[in-house]
Short mmCIF file of C-alpha atoms and ligand atoms in Angstrom, two decimals:
data_model
loop_
_atom_site.label_atom_id
_atom_site.label_comp_id
_atom_site.label_asym_id
_atom_site.label_seq_id
_atom_site.Cartn_x
_atom_site.Cartn_y
_atom_site.Cartn_z
CA MET O 215 0.02 0.06 -0.01
CA GLN O 216 1.43 3.38 -0.98
CA PRO O 217 2.08 5.74 2.01
CA VAL O 218 0.96 8.70 -0.09
CA LEU O 219 -2.48 9.76 -1.74
CA MET O 220 -2.94 8.02 -4.98
CA SER O 221 -5.73 6.52 -7.14
CA LYS O 222 -6.25 2.80 -6.97
CA ARG O 223 -5.48 2.72 -10.76
CA ASP O 224 -2.07 4.35 -10.25
CA GLN O 225 -1.21 1.99 -7.31
CA GLU O 226 -2.09 -1.04 -9.40
CA GLN O 227 -0.04 0.28 -12.31
CA ILE O 228 2.96 0.99 -10.04
CA ARG O 229 2.64 -2.52 -8.57
CA GLN O 230 2.60 -4.13 -11.94
CA GLY O 231 5.14 -1.82 -13.46
CA GLY O 232 7.88 -2.57 -10.82
CA GLY O 233 7.77 1.00 -9.34
CA THR O 234 7.31 -0.26 -5.81
CA LEU O 235 9.97 0.64 -3.12
CA LYS O 236 10.33 -0.41 0.45
CA THR O 237 11.92 2.51 2.27
CA LEU O 238 12.04 3.57 5.93
CA VAL O 239 8.73 5.29 5.56
CA HIS O 240 7.03 1.84 4.72
CA MET O 241 8.36 0.16 7.80
CA ASP O 242 7.39 -0.32 11.42
CA GLY O 243 8.78 -1.60 14.65
CA ASN O 244 12.15 -3.51 14.75
CA GLU O 245 12.52 -3.72 11.00
CA HIS O 246 12.36 0.14 10.82
CA HIS O 247 14.70 0.44 13.76
CA SER O 248 17.44 -1.76 12.47
CA TYR O 249 17.16 -0.46 8.96
CA ARG O 250 17.39 3.13 10.08
CA SER O 251 20.35 2.38 12.34
CA VAL O 252 22.39 1.65 9.22
CA THR O 253 22.79 5.29 8.37
CA ASN O 254 21.57 6.99 11.62
CA ASP O 255 25.00 8.08 12.81
CA TRP O 256 25.55 10.06 9.64
CA PHE O 257 22.74 12.35 10.42
CA LYS O 258 23.09 12.93 14.21
CA PRO O 259 23.57 16.65 15.19
CA ASN O 260 27.21 16.23 16.11
CA ALA O 261 28.12 14.27 13.00
CA VAL O 262 26.26 16.80 10.78
CA ARG O 263 28.25 19.58 12.41
CA ARG O 264 31.59 17.88 12.30
CA GLN O 265 31.43 16.24 8.88
CA MET O 266 29.19 18.40 6.95
CA GLU O 267 29.35 21.95 8.02
CA GLY O 268 32.41 22.92 6.14
CA ARG O 269 31.33 21.46 2.88
CA VAL O 270 27.79 22.97 3.35
CA ALA O 271 29.24 26.45 3.99
CA GLU O 272 31.42 26.08 0.91
CA LEU O 273 28.41 25.24 -1.26
CA ALA O 274 26.32 28.09 0.30
CA ARG O 275 29.06 30.62 -0.76
CA LYS O 276 29.20 28.93 -4.21
CA TYR O 277 25.43 29.44 -4.86
CA VAL O 278 25.38 32.96 -3.43
CA ASP O 279 28.24 33.73 -5.80
CA ARG O 280 26.24 32.18 -8.60
CA MET O 281 23.54 34.55 -7.88
CA MET O 282 26.07 37.37 -8.30
CA GLU O 283 27.36 35.86 -11.57
CA LEU O 284 23.79 35.67 -12.93
CA GLY O 285 24.01 39.45 -13.02
CA GLY O 286 21.36 40.63 -10.58
CA GLU O 287 18.35 38.65 -11.90
CA CYS O 288 17.35 34.99 -11.71
CA ASP O 289 14.65 32.50 -11.04
CA PHE O 290 15.71 31.68 -7.55
CA ALA O 291 13.73 28.44 -7.47
CA THR O 292 15.18 27.00 -10.73
CA ASP O 293 18.65 28.52 -10.84
CA ILE O 294 19.67 28.31 -7.18
CA ALA O 295 17.36 26.51 -4.74
CA ARG O 296 17.09 23.44 -6.92
CA PHE O 297 20.92 22.84 -7.19
CA TYR O 298 22.39 23.74 -3.84
CA PRO O 299 20.71 21.06 -1.57
CA LEU O 300 21.22 18.59 -4.43
CA GLN O 301 24.85 19.12 -4.51
CA VAL O 302 24.95 18.86 -0.62
CA ILE O 303 23.25 15.47 -0.50
CA MET O 304 25.02 14.06 -3.61
CA SER O 305 28.41 14.92 -2.25
CA ILE O 306 27.57 13.23 1.02
CA LEU O 307 26.16 10.18 -0.76
CA GLY O 308 29.15 10.14 -3.10
CA VAL O 309 27.40 10.74 -6.43
CA PRO O 310 29.69 12.50 -8.91
CA GLU O 311 28.77 15.96 -9.88
CA GLN O 312 28.11 15.12 -13.53
CA ASP O 313 25.39 12.70 -12.36
CA GLU O 314 23.48 15.35 -10.38
CA PRO O 315 21.19 16.48 -13.22
CA LEU O 316 20.08 12.86 -13.72
CA MET O 317 19.43 12.53 -9.98
CA LEU O 318 17.38 15.88 -10.14
CA ARG O 319 15.36 14.68 -13.05
CA LEU O 320 14.51 11.18 -11.49
CA THR O 321 13.63 12.85 -8.23
CA GLN O 322 11.15 15.14 -10.06
CA ASN O 323 9.74 12.23 -12.02
CA LEU O 324 9.22 10.36 -8.77
CA LEU O 325 8.14 12.97 -6.23
CA SER O 326 6.51 15.58 -8.41
CA SER O 327 4.77 13.35 -10.80
CA ASP O 328 1.51 15.38 -10.24
CA ASP O 329 3.11 18.11 -12.35
CA PRO O 330 3.02 17.52 -16.12
CA ASP O 331 6.27 19.55 -16.44
CA PHE O 332 8.09 17.17 -14.12
CA ARG O 333 6.75 13.83 -15.17
CA GLU O 334 8.13 11.39 -17.58
CA GLY O 335 5.67 9.49 -19.81
CA GLY O 336 1.83 9.78 -19.76
CA GLY O 337 0.70 9.79 -16.29
CA ARG O 338 1.77 9.67 -12.62
CA ALA O 339 2.23 5.86 -12.41
CA GLU O 340 4.25 5.67 -15.66
CA SER O 341 6.48 8.47 -14.40
CA ILE O 342 7.18 6.73 -11.20
CA ASN O 343 7.78 3.32 -12.72
CA ALA O 344 10.21 4.88 -15.20
CA ALA O 345 12.08 6.79 -12.40
CA VAL O 346 12.31 3.78 -10.14
CA GLY O 347 13.68 1.62 -13.06
CA LYS O 348 16.34 4.26 -13.83
CA PHE O 349 17.36 4.65 -10.28
CA ALA O 350 17.58 0.86 -9.96
CA GLU O 351 20.00 0.73 -12.97
CA TYR O 352 22.14 3.64 -11.62
CA PHE O 353 22.37 2.48 -8.06
CA ALA O 354 23.15 -1.19 -8.88
CA LYS O 355 26.40 0.09 -10.33
CA VAL O 356 27.11 2.40 -7.32
CA ASN O 357 26.38 -0.56 -4.87
CA ALA O 358 28.68 -2.88 -6.74
CA ALA O 359 31.52 -0.35 -6.88
CA ARG O 360 31.31 0.49 -3.18
CA ARG O 361 31.12 -3.16 -2.21
CA ALA O 362 34.21 -3.78 -4.16
CA HIS O 363 36.05 -0.56 -3.03
CA PRO O 364 34.48 1.05 0.01
CA GLU O 365 35.08 4.83 0.25
CA ARG O 366 34.32 7.33 3.03
CA ASP O 367 30.80 8.23 1.73
CA LEU O 368 27.27 7.51 2.57
CA ALA O 369 26.85 5.14 -0.42
CA SER O 370 29.53 2.93 1.06
CA THR O 371 27.72 2.75 4.49
CA ILE O 372 24.59 1.68 2.66
CA ALA O 373 26.40 -0.80 0.38
CA ASN O 374 28.24 -2.46 3.26
CA GLY O 375 25.48 -2.06 5.92
CA ARG O 376 24.41 -5.10 7.96
CA ILE O 377 21.33 -5.94 9.84
CA ASP O 378 21.69 -8.77 12.47
CA GLY O 379 24.96 -9.57 10.93
CA HIS O 380 23.55 -10.00 7.26
CA PRO O 381 24.33 -7.64 4.46
CA LEU O 382 21.33 -5.71 3.10
CA ASP O 383 19.83 -7.46 0.08
CA GLU O 384 19.52 -5.67 -3.41
CA PHE O 385 16.11 -4.39 -2.85
CA GLN O 386 16.95 -2.96 0.64
CA THR O 387 20.10 -1.23 -0.61
CA PHE O 388 18.39 0.14 -3.68
CA SER O 389 15.34 1.55 -1.59
CA TYR O 390 17.83 3.19 0.76
CA TYR O 391 19.69 4.94 -2.00
CA VAL O 392 16.58 6.27 -3.52
CA ILE O 393 15.08 7.63 -0.24
CA VAL O 394 18.29 9.46 0.49
CA ALA O 395 18.81 10.68 -2.98
CA THR O 396 15.32 11.99 -3.34
CA ALA O 397 14.05 13.04 0.22
CA GLY O 398 17.52 14.66 0.65
CA HIS O 399 17.06 17.71 -1.71
CA ASP O 400 13.60 18.30 -3.14
CA THR O 401 12.29 19.22 0.34
CA THR O 402 15.18 21.48 1.18
CA SER O 403 15.10 23.14 -2.24
CA SER O 404 11.41 23.91 -1.71
CA SER O 405 11.98 25.33 1.73
CA LEU O 406 14.79 27.55 0.51
CA ALA O 407 12.79 28.81 -2.45
CA GLY O 408 9.74 29.34 -0.35
CA GLY O 409 11.86 31.03 2.41
CA ILE O 410 13.43 33.48 -0.09
CA ARG O 411 9.91 34.19 -1.45
CA ALA O 412 8.43 34.84 2.02
CA LEU O 413 11.35 37.27 2.84
CA VAL O 414 10.73 39.24 -0.40
CA GLU O 415 7.02 39.21 0.34
CA HIS O 416 7.70 40.46 3.87
CA PRO O 417 10.48 43.13 3.71
CA ASP O 418 9.93 43.92 7.37
CA GLN O 419 11.05 40.40 8.19
CA LEU O 420 13.95 40.54 5.85
CA SER O 421 15.09 43.75 7.57
CA LEU O 422 14.84 42.17 11.10
CA LEU O 423 17.22 39.32 9.90
CA LYS O 424 19.68 41.59 8.31
CA GLU O 425 19.77 43.76 11.38
CA ASP O 426 20.01 40.82 13.83
CA PRO O 427 21.56 37.72 12.37
CA SER O 428 21.00 35.86 15.58
CA LEU O 429 17.50 35.54 14.56
CA ILE O 430 18.46 33.26 11.59
CA ASP O 431 18.25 29.98 13.47
CA ASN O 432 14.58 30.72 14.43
CA ALA O 433 13.90 32.03 10.99
CA VAL O 434 14.92 28.74 9.59
CA ASP O 435 12.29 26.96 11.54
CA GLU O 436 9.61 29.59 10.63
CA ILE O 437 10.49 29.16 6.98
CA ILE O 438 10.17 25.42 7.21
CA ARG O 439 6.85 25.77 9.04
CA TRP O 440 5.73 28.31 6.55
CA VAL O 441 6.63 26.32 3.35
CA THR O 442 5.87 22.79 4.79
CA PRO O 443 7.21 21.13 1.64
CA VAL O 444 5.97 17.51 2.65
CA ARG O 445 2.28 17.95 2.33
CA HIS O 446 1.13 14.68 3.68
CA PHE O 447 1.88 10.97 4.44
CA LEU O 448 -0.64 8.17 5.02
CA ARG O 449 -0.54 5.76 7.87
CA HIS O 450 -2.51 2.74 9.12
CA ALA O 451 -3.78 2.86 12.66
CA GLN O 452 -2.22 0.01 14.56
CA GLU O 453 -4.92 0.22 17.20
CA ASP O 454 -8.18 2.06 17.99
CA TYR O 455 -7.47 5.56 18.99
CA VAL O 456 -9.57 8.58 20.08
CA LEU O 457 -8.43 11.92 18.73
CA GLY O 458 -10.57 14.86 19.80
CA ASP O 459 -14.16 13.86 19.11
CA LYS O 460 -13.25 11.17 16.47
CA THR O 461 -12.43 7.46 16.97
CA ILE O 462 -9.91 6.08 14.55
CA ARG O 463 -10.36 2.35 14.18
CA LYS O 464 -7.56 -0.17 13.92
CA GLY O 465 -6.50 -0.67 10.34
CA GLU O 466 -8.02 2.66 9.08
CA ARG O 467 -5.96 4.91 6.93
CA VAL O 468 -5.10 8.17 8.33
CA LEU O 469 -3.77 11.23 6.47
CA LEU O 470 -1.13 13.27 8.23
CA SER O 471 -1.55 16.80 7.03
CA TYR O 472 1.58 18.64 7.88
CA LEU O 473 0.23 21.78 6.33
CA SER O 474 -2.67 21.73 8.47
CA ALA O 475 -0.66 20.94 11.67
CA ASN O 476 1.64 23.92 10.93
CA ARG O 477 -1.25 26.16 10.73
CA ASP O 478 -2.84 24.98 13.94
CA GLU O 479 -4.21 28.02 15.81
CA ALA O 480 -4.23 26.08 19.01
CA VAL O 481 -0.39 25.80 18.75
CA PHE O 482 0.63 28.83 16.67
CA GLN O 483 -0.58 32.37 17.41
CA ASP O 484 -1.74 34.07 14.10
CA PRO O 485 -0.57 30.91 12.07
CA PHE O 486 -1.00 32.61 8.72
CA LYS O 487 1.54 35.22 9.70
CA PHE O 488 5.20 34.84 8.62
CA ASP O 489 7.11 35.92 11.65
CA VAL O 490 10.90 35.21 12.04
CA ARG O 491 10.67 36.01 15.73
CA ARG O 492 7.85 33.44 16.40
CA ALA O 493 8.61 32.15 19.94
CA ASN O 494 7.55 28.52 19.15
CA ALA O 495 8.50 28.27 15.44
CA ASN O 496 10.42 25.09 16.28
CA GLN O 497 7.22 23.39 17.35
CA HIS O 498 6.27 22.80 13.71
CA LEU O 499 5.73 19.26 12.49
CA ALA O 500 7.23 19.71 9.03
CA PHE O 501 9.72 16.97 9.84
CA GLY O 502 7.04 14.63 11.21
CA ILE O 503 7.03 13.21 14.73
CA GLY O 504 8.00 9.91 16.41
CA VAL O 505 10.28 7.15 15.13
CA HIS O 506 9.83 8.38 11.54
CA PHE O 507 10.99 11.89 12.35
CA CYS O 508 12.99 13.07 9.35
CA LEU O 509 16.50 11.59 9.28
CA GLY O 510 17.82 14.64 7.58
CA ALA O 511 16.32 17.35 9.73
CA HIS O 512 19.60 18.58 11.16
CA LEU O 513 21.15 18.64 7.74
CA ALA O 514 18.26 20.50 6.26
CA ARG O 515 18.33 23.09 8.93
CA LEU O 516 22.16 23.48 8.48
CA GLU O 517 21.67 24.09 4.82
CA LEU O 518 19.08 26.72 5.20
CA ARG O 519 21.17 28.47 8.01
CA ALA O 520 24.31 28.39 5.93
CA PHE O 521 22.70 29.94 2.88
CA LEU O 522 21.05 32.79 4.86
CA ARG O 523 24.20 33.37 6.84
CA GLU O 524 26.05 33.80 3.49
CA LEU O 525 23.41 35.71 1.69
CA LEU O 526 22.11 38.21 4.16
CA PRO O 527 25.31 40.18 4.83
CA ARG O 528 26.03 40.41 1.13
CA LEU O 529 22.46 41.39 0.06
CA GLU O 530 21.86 45.01 -0.74
CA SER O 531 18.43 44.78 -2.29
CA ILE O 532 15.91 42.25 -3.59
CA ASP O 533 12.52 42.30 -5.17
CA PHE O 534 10.35 40.21 -7.52
CA SER O 535 10.91 40.51 -11.24
CA GLY O 536 7.88 38.52 -12.24
CA ALA O 537 5.11 36.33 -10.78
CA CYS O 538 5.90 33.37 -8.63
CA GLU O 539 4.48 29.85 -9.40
CA ASP O 540 3.97 26.82 -7.36
CA ILE O 541 4.40 23.12 -8.07
CA PRO O 542 0.98 21.55 -8.26
CA SER O 543 1.62 18.70 -5.94
CA THR O 544 -0.30 16.79 -3.29
CA PHE O 545 3.02 15.26 -1.89
CA VAL O 546 6.24 17.28 -2.00
CA GLY O 547 5.79 20.78 -3.18
CA GLY O 548 6.76 24.38 -3.03
CA PRO O 549 7.65 27.25 -5.34
CA LYS O 550 8.39 26.28 -8.90
CA ARG O 551 9.36 29.80 -9.99
CA VAL O 552 10.65 32.67 -7.89
CA PRO O 553 11.80 35.36 -10.29
CA ILE O 554 13.98 37.89 -8.36
CA ARG O 555 16.01 41.01 -9.02
CA TYR O 556 18.69 41.92 -6.47
CA LYS O 557 22.09 43.44 -5.69
CA ILE O 558 24.74 41.33 -4.00
CA LYS O 559 28.20 42.21 -2.82
CA PRO O 560 31.22 39.88 -3.37
CA ALA O 561 32.22 37.65 -0.51
CA PRO O 562 34.83 39.12 2.00
CA SER O 563 38.15 38.16 0.58
CA CYS O 564 39.76 36.63 3.61
CA GLY O 565 37.79 33.41 2.83
CA VAL O 566 37.20 32.62 6.57
CA MET O 567 33.74 31.19 6.99
CA PRO O 568 31.90 32.21 10.15
CA ARG O 569 31.62 29.36 12.47
CA MET O 570 27.99 27.84 12.88
CA VAL O 571 26.58 27.19 16.30
CA GLU O 572 23.59 24.96 16.54
C1 HEM W 1069 13.24 20.86 4.90
C2 HEM W 1069 13.63 19.75 4.61
C3 HEM W 1069 12.96 18.54 4.87
C4 HEM W 1069 11.59 18.32 5.27
C5 HEM W 1069 10.48 19.29 5.42
C6 HEM W 1069 11.44 16.78 5.44
C7 HEM W 1069 10.36 16.24 5.88
C8 HEM W 1069 10.11 14.93 6.26
C9 HEM W 1069 8.98 14.31 6.66
C10 HEM W 1069 7.65 14.91 6.95
C11 HEM W 1069 9.20 12.99 6.84
C12 HEM W 1069 8.36 11.86 7.42
C13 HEM W 1069 8.11 11.88 8.85
C14 HEM W 1069 7.08 11.06 9.43
O1 HEM W 1069 6.65 10.13 8.67
O2 HEM W 1069 6.63 11.30 10.60
C15 HEM W 1069 10.61 12.75 6.47
C16 HEM W 1069 11.25 11.61 6.59
C17 HEM W 1069 12.50 11.31 6.03
N1 HEM W 1069 13.43 12.32 5.65
FE1 HEM W 1069 13.05 14.27 5.59
N2 HEM W 1069 12.69 16.17 5.12
C18 HEM W 1069 13.59 17.17 4.79
C19 HEM W 1069 14.90 17.05 4.42
C20 HEM W 1069 15.49 15.82 4.37
C21 HEM W 1069 16.98 15.53 4.15
C22 HEM W 1069 18.02 16.63 3.80
C23 HEM W 1069 17.17 14.24 4.14
C24 HEM W 1069 18.50 13.63 3.98
C25 HEM W 1069 18.91 12.44 4.05
C26 HEM W 1069 15.88 13.56 4.54
C27 HEM W 1069 15.66 12.21 4.70
C28 HEM W 1069 14.54 11.67 5.18
C29 HEM W 1069 14.45 10.16 5.57
C30 HEM W 1069 15.43 9.12 5.04
C31 HEM W 1069 13.20 10.05 6.01
C32 HEM W 1069 12.47 8.69 6.52
C33 HEM W 1069 12.64 8.61 7.98
C34 HEM W 1069 11.95 7.40 8.61
O3 HEM W 1069 10.94 6.89 7.99
O4 HEM W 1069 12.49 6.79 9.59
N3 HEM W 1069 14.96 14.54 4.65
N4 HEM W 1069 11.19 13.98 6.03
#
């Protein structure tokens, strides 16, 4: 059963067409725990800080420099936000830079198949089947290479991972590569594009951040709450449960609407206001909750923080140069186009990156 909203016809086509995956989000209990343990250490806060902070800061600078090279005008969603998180996760995974466009296309075919511009083939199921087939072909080679010659990358950890002393089988490794290679960038790209859009739409909030960079950490959570790029997941109730005035019966499907949770007026005062000083911004549920809490949450926050820390001190002005557009998606979504016009100063020449504190 697919963990996302989908017609029965699409589900059947995916089952028959070989587009089925079994990733962390499809698992429960011990199976989930053991499978997640294979990569968990990579994504703990200290590991993220120690191993990834330098590379992320370097890439943040590269993409703010790219904005400058684009001459003061770009589509921030397409030209910048789409590539920066992609390059971060691919360099952690160990996918070479020349294959990043392929990873991007396949991720869009898989996660944004609601959008005719991002799908491959006629419909949603065809797009998903085709993407899964191509991912399988690609990662089979990566897996064989890393088993033969392990490196210091995440792909080697997956390729040589063991559960109860047994190596992961082909389907397990493949599903792992796919979830990391897809969940690891589309969501963060959407948050970044949506964050810049929100800051341009709310110049008072942008000024606050420029005047007081210590607000950036909180702003990152407010941006993620505001954008909520993962719209929903589906679950099956394991037992009867009473929620408010509703009884959910064991076995029933439940839709987790992260968008709705993040606009809950019982938790967030004035939830439809974008407020970088919101006292409880970090209570959002955009990363989920419980044992399936997003594996990459610390990394995603680090990426947004690094980008804002690089951009804001260099940003002299910014405005829209056209109309923004959204990805029509019921699953992972955010802005598709954010056309902007801006002035950016060069980076300070000393080349010393500010240290990031979590
Ligand atoms: C702002 C960016 C991101 C958002 C909003 C986001 C959101 C989510 C959500 C809602 C879930 C499901 C949680 C649940 O079912 O309760 C999830 C799971 C997951 N995310 Fe993220 N994610 C982001 C970035 C990342 C990154 C950078 C990675 C990199 C590896 C990643 C990897 C994963 C994985 C592997 C899971 C499955 C965890 C499990 O089921 O145990 N995500 N994410």
